[in-house]
C-alpha cells in the first residue's frame, strides 16, 4: 500500500467474549481429536454475519480495490494459467496488514483461543494468508507438510486454521488430510518445478485420506506435520480460504531473529514466505 493511501478499517459486530464463546464448546474432544488425528474440524467458528465481512474484504483484495500487490502472487505458477488474467492459485500473505482491525476480528480471536487449547498456552500468532482458487482454475495444491517450508524446528507444535470463506467441497478444493500423519516425522519434499516455491512429497496410494468439506465460516485445523492437499477448482463456484497460523512463542521469536517472517516485509523476490 502506498504511504498516501488510507488503510480501510473494519468494524466488527458485537460478539461474545472468548470466555463466553468457549462456554459450550467440546474442549476435551478438540484437544484429543487434534492430538490423535493431527487435524480437526470446528463447524461454524463464525456467524453468517461475520463471514460476510470476510467475504466482502477478500473480494475487495481479489479485485484490487484493496491493493495487496506487495504480498500477492500466483502459488500455482508451476503450470500454465488456466485463465489469462486470473492466478491459478492466488496467494496473499499477511492480508491483515491491509485492513485496520482485521486481526482483531472473530477469526483471529477465536483461532487464537482454540490454538491455546490444542497446542498450549504458549501458542502465539505466527502469520495469516489468503488463498483463492477461482472458478475453473483447476490447479491442485499438492500433498505436503507445512513444516517442510519452515526449516529446522525444535518444537514441532503448530496449528494452521483454514477458514472457508466460501462453502468448501471436494470439487472446488476443500482440504484433505491423512489422519495421524503428524506422528510420522517430516517426509522428503521437493519443489514441484525448478523456480517454483511449492513443495510436495510422495504419499502411498493406499493411504486413508479424509476430505474436510465445510460450510463458509467453519475451519479445518492441521498440525505442521499433517499431510494435506487440495484439488483444483473445477466448478463455477469460488473457493476462498483465510488461514491463520500459530506456533509456540519461542519458535516464532527464534524464526523472527533469523529473519524468517513468512514474507511480512513483502514477497516479491523472496522465496521463503509460506
Ligand atoms: O488452500 C489450499 O489450496 C492449500 C492450503 C494449505 O496447504 C495450507 O493452508 O497449509
CSV table of C-alpha atoms and ligand atoms in Angstrom, one decimal:
chain,number,residue,atom,x,y,z
A,1,UNK,CA,0.0,0.0,0.0
A,2,UNK,CA,1.4,3.4,-1.0
A,3,UNK,CA,2.1,5.6,2.0
A,4,UNK,CA,-0.5,8.2,0.9
A,5,UNK,CA,-3.3,5.7,0.8
A,6,UNK,CA,-5.7,5.4,3.7
A,7,UNK,CA,-5.9,1.9,5.1
A,8,UNK,CA,-9.5,0.6,5.1
A,9,UNK,CA,-10.9,-0.2,8.5
A,10,UNK,CA,-13.3,-2.9,9.6
A,11,UNK,CA,-15.9,-2.5,12.3
A,12,UNK,CA,-16.9,-5.8,13.9
A,13,UNK,CA,-20.4,-6.5,15.1
A,14,UNK,CA,-20.9,-7.2,18.8
A,15,UNK,CA,-19.8,-10.7,19.7
A,16,UNK,CA,-19.5,-12.8,22.9
A,17,UNK,CA,-16.2,-12.6,24.8
A,18,UNK,CA,-13.8,-15.5,24.3
A,19,UNK,CA,-14.8,-16.9,27.7
A,20,UNK,CA,-18.4,-16.8,26.8
A,21,UNK,CA,-17.8,-18.2,23.3
A,22,UNK,CA,-15.9,-21.2,24.8
A,23,UNK,CA,-18.5,-22.0,27.4
A,24,UNK,CA,-20.4,-24.6,25.4
A,25,UNK,CA,-17.5,-25.9,23.3
A,26,UNK,CA,-16.2,-29.5,23.4
A,27,UNK,CA,-12.7,-28.5,24.5
A,28,UNK,CA,-11.5,-32.0,25.5
A,29,UNK,CA,-12.8,-33.5,22.3
A,30,UNK,CA,-10.9,-30.8,20.3
A,31,UNK,CA,-7.7,-31.5,22.2
A,32,UNK,CA,-7.9,-35.3,21.8
A,33,UNK,CA,-9.0,-35.1,18.2
A,34,UNK,CA,-6.1,-32.8,17.2
A,35,UNK,CA,-3.6,-34.9,19.2
A,36,UNK,CA,-4.8,-38.2,17.7
A,37,UNK,CA,-5.6,-37.3,14.1
A,38,UNK,CA,-3.4,-34.2,13.5
A,39,UNK,CA,-6.4,-32.4,12.2
A,40,UNK,CA,-9.7,-31.2,13.4
A,41,UNK,CA,-12.9,-29.5,12.1
A,42,UNK,CA,-14.7,-26.8,14.0
A,43,UNK,CA,-18.0,-26.0,12.4
A,44,UNK,CA,-19.4,-22.5,12.4
A,45,UNK,CA,-16.5,-20.8,14.1
A,46,UNK,CA,-18.0,-17.6,12.6
A,47,UNK,CA,-21.6,-16.5,12.3
A,48,UNK,CA,-23.1,-15.8,8.9
A,49,UNK,CA,-22.9,-12.1,9.5
A,50,UNK,CA,-19.2,-12.3,10.4
A,51,UNK,CA,-18.4,-14.5,7.4
A,52,UNK,CA,-20.0,-11.9,5.1
A,53,UNK,CA,-17.5,-9.3,6.3
A,54,UNK,CA,-14.5,-11.6,5.4
A,55,UNK,CA,-16.2,-12.3,2.0
A,56,UNK,CA,-16.5,-8.6,1.3
A,57,UNK,CA,-12.9,-7.8,2.3
A,58,UNK,CA,-11.4,-10.7,0.4
A,59,UNK,CA,-13.5,-9.8,-2.7
A,60,UNK,CA,-12.0,-6.3,-2.5
A,61,UNK,CA,-8.5,-7.8,-2.2
A,62,UNK,CA,-9.1,-10.0,-5.2
A,63,UNK,CA,-10.5,-7.2,-7.4
A,64,UNK,CA,-7.6,-4.9,-6.4
A,65,UNK,CA,-9.9,-2.4,-4.7
A,66,UNK,CA,-7.7,-3.1,-1.7
A,67,UNK,CA,-4.3,-3.2,-3.2
A,68,UNK,CA,-2.3,-6.1,-1.8
A,69,UNK,CA,0.2,-6.4,-4.7
A,70,UNK,CA,3.2,-6.4,-2.4
A,71,UNK,CA,2.1,-9.6,-0.9
A,72,UNK,CA,0.2,-11.2,-3.8
A,73,UNK,CA,1.3,-13.8,-6.3
A,74,UNK,CA,0.4,-17.0,-8.1
A,75,UNK,CA,1.1,-20.0,-6.0
A,76,UNK,CA,0.0,-22.2,-8.9
A,77,UNK,CA,2.6,-20.8,-11.3
A,78,UNK,CA,4.1,-24.3,-11.9
A,79,UNK,CA,1.5,-24.8,-14.6
A,80,UNK,CA,0.2,-22.6,-17.4
A,81,UNK,CA,-2.5,-20.1,-16.5
A,82,UNK,CA,-5.9,-21.7,-17.0
A,83,UNK,CA,-7.4,-18.2,-17.3
A,84,UNK,CA,-5.2,-15.4,-18.6
A,85,UNK,CA,-6.0,-12.7,-16.1
A,86,UNK,CA,-6.6,-14.9,-13.0
A,87,UNK,CA,-4.0,-16.6,-10.9
A,88,UNK,CA,-4.2,-20.4,-10.8
A,89,UNK,CA,-4.0,-20.1,-7.1
A,90,UNK,CA,-4.0,-16.5,-5.7
A,91,UNK,CA,-2.0,-16.3,-2.5
A,92,UNK,CA,-1.9,-13.1,-0.5
A,93,UNK,CA,0.4,-13.2,2.5
A,94,UNK,CA,-0.4,-11.1,5.6
A,95,UNK,CA,-3.9,-9.8,4.5
A,96,UNK,CA,-4.3,-8.4,8.0
A,97,UNK,CA,-1.7,-5.8,7.1
A,98,UNK,CA,-4.1,-4.2,4.6
A,99,UNK,CA,-7.1,-3.6,6.8
A,100,UNK,CA,-7.1,-1.9,10.2
A,101,UNK,CA,-8.6,-4.0,12.9
A,102,UNK,CA,-8.8,-7.2,10.7
A,103,UNK,CA,-6.6,-9.1,13.1
A,104,UNK,CA,-8.9,-8.0,16.0
A,105,UNK,CA,-11.8,-9.8,14.4
A,106,UNK,CA,-13.6,-13.0,15.4
A,107,UNK,CA,-11.4,-15.2,13.2
A,108,UNK,CA,-8.1,-14.2,14.8
A,109,UNK,CA,-9.6,-14.1,18.3
A,110,UNK,CA,-11.3,-17.5,18.2
A,111,UNK,CA,-8.5,-19.3,16.4
A,112,UNK,CA,-6.0,-17.9,18.9
A,113,UNK,CA,-8.2,-19.3,21.7
A,114,UNK,CA,-8.5,-22.8,20.0
A,115,UNK,CA,-4.7,-22.8,19.4
A,116,UNK,CA,-4.1,-22.3,23.1
A,117,UNK,CA,-6.3,-25.2,23.8
A,118,UNK,CA,-4.9,-27.7,21.3
A,119,UNK,CA,-1.2,-26.8,21.2
A,120,UNK,CA,-0.7,-25.0,24.5
A,121,UNK,CA,-0.8,-21.7,26.4
A,122,UNK,CA,2.4,-20.6,24.8
A,123,UNK,CA,0.8,-20.6,21.3
A,124,UNK,CA,1.1,-17.2,19.5
A,125,UNK,CA,0.0,-15.9,16.2
A,126,UNK,CA,2.7,-16.6,13.5
A,127,UNK,CA,1.1,-15.3,10.3
A,128,UNK,CA,-2.0,-15.2,8.2
A,129,UNK,CA,-2.6,-15.7,4.5
A,130,UNK,CA,-5.5,-15.7,2.0
A,131,UNK,CA,-5.8,-18.4,-0.8
A,132,UNK,CA,-8.2,-18.2,-3.6
A,133,UNK,CA,-9.0,-20.8,-6.3
A,134,UNK,CA,-11.2,-19.0,-8.7
A,135,UNK,CA,-13.8,-20.9,-10.7
A,136,UNK,CA,-12.3,-23.4,-13.3
A,137,UNK,CA,-8.7,-22.6,-12.4
A,138,UNK,CA,-8.3,-26.4,-11.8
A,139,UNK,CA,-4.9,-26.3,-10.1
A,140,UNK,CA,-4.2,-28.6,-7.2
A,141,UNK,CA,-2.1,-27.8,-4.2
A,142,UNK,CA,0.0,-31.0,-4.0
A,143,UNK,CA,0.5,-33.2,-0.9
A,144,UNK,CA,2.8,-31.6,1.6
A,145,UNK,CA,3.6,-31.0,5.3
A,146,UNK,CA,3.8,-27.3,6.2
A,147,UNK,CA,6.9,-27.8,8.3
A,148,UNK,CA,8.8,-28.6,5.1
A,149,UNK,CA,8.7,-24.8,4.4
A,150,UNK,CA,10.0,-23.8,7.8
A,151,UNK,CA,13.4,-25.5,8.1
A,152,UNK,CA,14.8,-26.6,11.4
A,153,UNK,CA,12.1,-26.6,14.1
A,154,UNK,CA,13.0,-27.7,17.6
A,155,UNK,CA,9.4,-27.6,18.9
A,156,UNK,CA,7.1,-29.1,16.3
A,157,UNK,CA,3.8,-27.9,17.8
A,158,UNK,CA,1.8,-25.8,15.4
A,159,UNK,CA,-1.8,-25.3,14.2
A,160,UNK,CA,-3.0,-23.8,10.9
A,161,UNK,CA,-6.6,-22.8,10.7
A,162,UNK,CA,-8.1,-22.9,7.2
A,163,UNK,CA,-11.3,-20.9,7.3
A,164,UNK,CA,-13.7,-21.5,4.4
A,165,UNK,CA,-14.7,-18.0,3.1
A,166,UNK,CA,-17.0,-19.9,0.6
A,167,UNK,CA,-18.5,-23.3,1.2
A,168,UNK,CA,-15.6,-25.8,0.5
A,169,UNK,CA,-16.2,-29.2,-1.1
A,170,UNK,CA,-14.2,-31.7,-3.0
A,171,UNK,CA,-14.6,-30.3,-6.5
A,172,UNK,CA,-13.9,-26.7,-5.6
A,173,UNK,CA,-10.8,-27.5,-3.4
A,174,UNK,CA,-11.6,-28.3,0.2
A,175,UNK,CA,-8.7,-29.6,2.4
A,176,UNK,CA,-7.8,-33.3,2.5
A,177,UNK,CA,-5.8,-34.9,5.3
A,178,UNK,CA,-4.0,-38.2,6.1
A,179,UNK,CA,-5.1,-38.8,9.7
A,180,UNK,CA,-2.3,-39.5,12.1
A,181,UNK,CA,0.4,-38.5,9.6
A,182,UNK,CA,1.7,-35.8,12.0
A,183,UNK,CA,3.3,-38.6,14.0
A,184,UNK,CA,5.4,-39.9,11.2
A,185,UNK,CA,8.2,-37.3,11.1
A,186,UNK,CA,9.0,-35.0,8.2
A,187,UNK,CA,8.9,-36.6,4.8
A,188,UNK,CA,11.3,-35.7,2.0
A,189,UNK,CA,10.0,-32.8,0.0
A,190,UNK,CA,10.9,-31.5,-3.4
A,191,UNK,CA,10.0,-28.4,-5.4
A,192,UNK,CA,7.2,-29.2,-7.9
A,193,UNK,CA,9.2,-27.5,-10.6
A,194,UNK,CA,12.5,-25.6,-10.8
A,195,UNK,CA,12.0,-21.9,-9.9
A,196,UNK,CA,8.6,-22.6,-8.1
A,197,UNK,CA,8.1,-22.1,-4.5
A,198,UNK,CA,5.6,-25.0,-4.0
A,199,UNK,CA,6.9,-28.2,-2.4
A,200,UNK,CA,5.5,-31.7,-2.4
A,201,UNK,CA,6.2,-35.2,-1.2
A,202,UNK,CA,5.1,-38.7,-2.2
A,203,UNK,CA,2.3,-40.4,-0.5
A,204,UNK,CA,1.2,-44.1,-0.8
A,205,UNK,CA,-1.8,-44.9,-3.0
A,206,UNK,CA,-3.3,-46.9,-0.1
A,207,UNK,CA,-3.3,-44.1,2.4
A,208,UNK,CA,-6.5,-43.2,4.2
A,209,UNK,CA,-7.4,-39.7,3.0
A,210,UNK,CA,-10.2,-37.7,4.6
A,211,UNK,CA,-11.9,-34.7,2.9
A,212,UNK,CA,-12.8,-31.8,5.1
A,213,UNK,CA,-15.9,-30.5,3.4
A,214,UNK,CA,-17.1,-27.5,5.4
A,215,UNK,CA,-19.5,-24.6,5.2
A,216,UNK,CA,-18.3,-21.0,4.9
A,217,UNK,CA,-17.3,-19.8,8.4
A,218,UNK,CA,-16.2,-23.2,9.5
A,219,UNK,CA,-12.5,-24.2,9.9
A,220,UNK,CA,-10.3,-27.2,9.4
A,221,UNK,CA,-7.2,-27.2,11.6
A,222,UNK,CA,-4.0,-29.1,10.9
A,223,UNK,CA,-0.6,-29.7,12.5
A,224,UNK,CA,2.6,-28.7,10.7
A,225,UNK,CA,3.4,-32.3,10.0
A,226,UNK,CA,0.0,-33.4,8.9
A,227,UNK,CA,-0.1,-34.4,5.2
A,228,UNK,CA,-2.7,-32.4,3.3
A,229,UNK,CA,-3.6,-31.2,-0.2
A,230,UNK,CA,-6.5,-29.6,-2.1
A,231,UNK,CA,-7.9,-30.4,-5.5
A,232,UNK,CA,-8.1,-27.8,-8.2
A,233,UNK,CA,-11.4,-25.9,-8.5
A,234,UNK,CA,-13.3,-27.4,-11.4
A,235,UNK,CA,-16.6,-25.8,-10.6
A,236,UNK,CA,-18.2,-22.4,-11.3
A,237,UNK,CA,-18.1,-21.5,-7.6
A,238,UNK,CA,-15.2,-19.6,-6.0
A,239,UNK,CA,-13.1,-21.2,-3.3
A,240,UNK,CA,-11.6,-18.7,-1.0
A,241,UNK,CA,-9.8,-19.5,2.3
A,242,UNK,CA,-8.4,-17.4,5.1
A,243,UNK,CA,-5.6,-19.1,7.0
A,244,UNK,CA,-4.3,-18.1,10.5
A,245,UNK,CA,-1.3,-20.0,11.9
A,246,UNK,CA,0.0,-20.4,15.5
A,247,UNK,CA,3.2,-21.8,17.0
A,248,UNK,CA,5.0,-21.7,20.3
A,249,UNK,CA,6.2,-18.2,21.2
A,250,UNK,CA,9.9,-19.4,21.4
A,251,UNK,CA,9.7,-20.8,17.9
A,252,UNK,CA,8.2,-17.6,16.4
A,253,UNK,CA,10.7,-15.4,18.2
A,254,UNK,CA,13.6,-17.7,17.1
A,255,UNK,CA,12.4,-17.6,13.5
A,256,UNK,CA,12.0,-13.8,13.5
A,257,UNK,CA,15.5,-13.4,14.9
A,258,UNK,CA,16.7,-15.4,11.9
A,259,UNK,CA,14.8,-13.0,9.6
A,260,UNK,CA,12.1,-15.5,8.7
A,261,UNK,CA,8.7,-13.8,8.8
A,262,UNK,CA,6.6,-15.6,6.2
A,263,UNK,CA,7.1,-12.7,3.8
A,264,UNK,CA,5.8,-9.9,6.1
A,265,UNK,CA,8.1,-7.4,4.6
A,266,UNK,CA,6.8,-8.3,1.1
A,267,UNK,CA,7.2,-11.4,-1.0
A,268,UNK,CA,8.5,-10.2,-4.4
A,269,UNK,CA,11.9,-11.9,-5.0
A,270,UNK,CA,11.7,-13.7,-1.7
A,271,UNK,CA,11.1,-17.4,-1.8
A,272,UNK,CA,10.9,-18.0,1.9
A,273,UNK,CA,7.4,-17.0,2.6
A,274,UNK,CA,5.0,-19.8,3.5
B,1,LIG,O1,-5.9,-23.9,0.1
B,1,LIG,C1,-5.1,-24.7,-0.4
B,1,LIG,O2,-5.1,-25.0,-1.6
B,1,LIG,C2,-3.9,-25.2,0.4
B,1,LIG,C3,-3.8,-24.7,1.8
B,1,LIG,C4,-2.6,-25.2,2.5
B,1,LIG,O3,-1.9,-26.1,2.1
B,1,LIG,C5,-2.4,-24.7,3.9
B,1,LIG,O4,-3.2,-23.9,4.3
B,1,LIG,O5,-1.5,-25.2,4.6
